[in-house]
Amino acid sequence: MLLKLCDFLGIAYLPVDERESLERKFTFPQRLVDKIPIWDILGEYDAINKKVSIYGNAIESFTEALYQQKVLDDIFQKYSKDFVTLIIHELVRLHEHAHALAHCGKLVFGGAENCEEWKEFLNAPKELKEPIAEFIVYAAIKENKFEDMEKIFLEADKFTPAFYQRWKELEKKIAEKWIEIGKRHIAPILGVIRGEKIDSFDKLLSEVTYDKLQPMLVESILYQFAEKRPPSSFFQI
């Protein structure tokens, strides 16, 4: 399945270069366990060259491991193994493009200093970057309303280190103030990260408040309907 990663309100993102690669092979353990950075084994975002790599052999191996260990058994009964592989392939693409979006997506607010890209991305800790990418992936899945893809994402995500899964804390905090989690919250969150020079996920959580996000959310929505809106960023990934 091809998902639209973008057209986030208030973000203009042109997809970075992407390549399929058979270079990386990964042998998964006989028993899948926690603390495997699965998304960044199956794919990679090169922030220096702004390029996404997707590792097809590793994706096939991971799907086979899920199948053999009867993880997502109901999904494998519903879909062929090849189709599940395709869904996981698209989840990996979403994850890596989410990194690129967080890095170089252009905001329409926050001043010229912060609108072009997240300047501290290269030096930001993975404990901050990974849950942000996961949150973007989750928002994109919810926007497309593909329940089985969401189920596969949530199940595969259980094998990641705990800090990857902290996106759920961000989801919970936003849900306390807004009715639903959607793509339009991504731009204000990136605005907070860039404007406040966030260097940890705990600091991000403390800065994500209604008072800070709401003005940016309103501004991005208004800009969406202005005459000088950015070119449509609809594209298939």
XYZ file of C-alpha atoms in Angstrom, residues 14 40 95 196-197 208 212 229:
8
model
C 9.572 17.501 -0.988
C 16.386 1.497 11.550
C 9.560 5.832 9.257
C 12.773 26.050 21.878
C 15.984 24.220 20.904
C 4.128 20.677 24.451
C 2.256 26.869 22.738
C 0.142 28.556 0.260
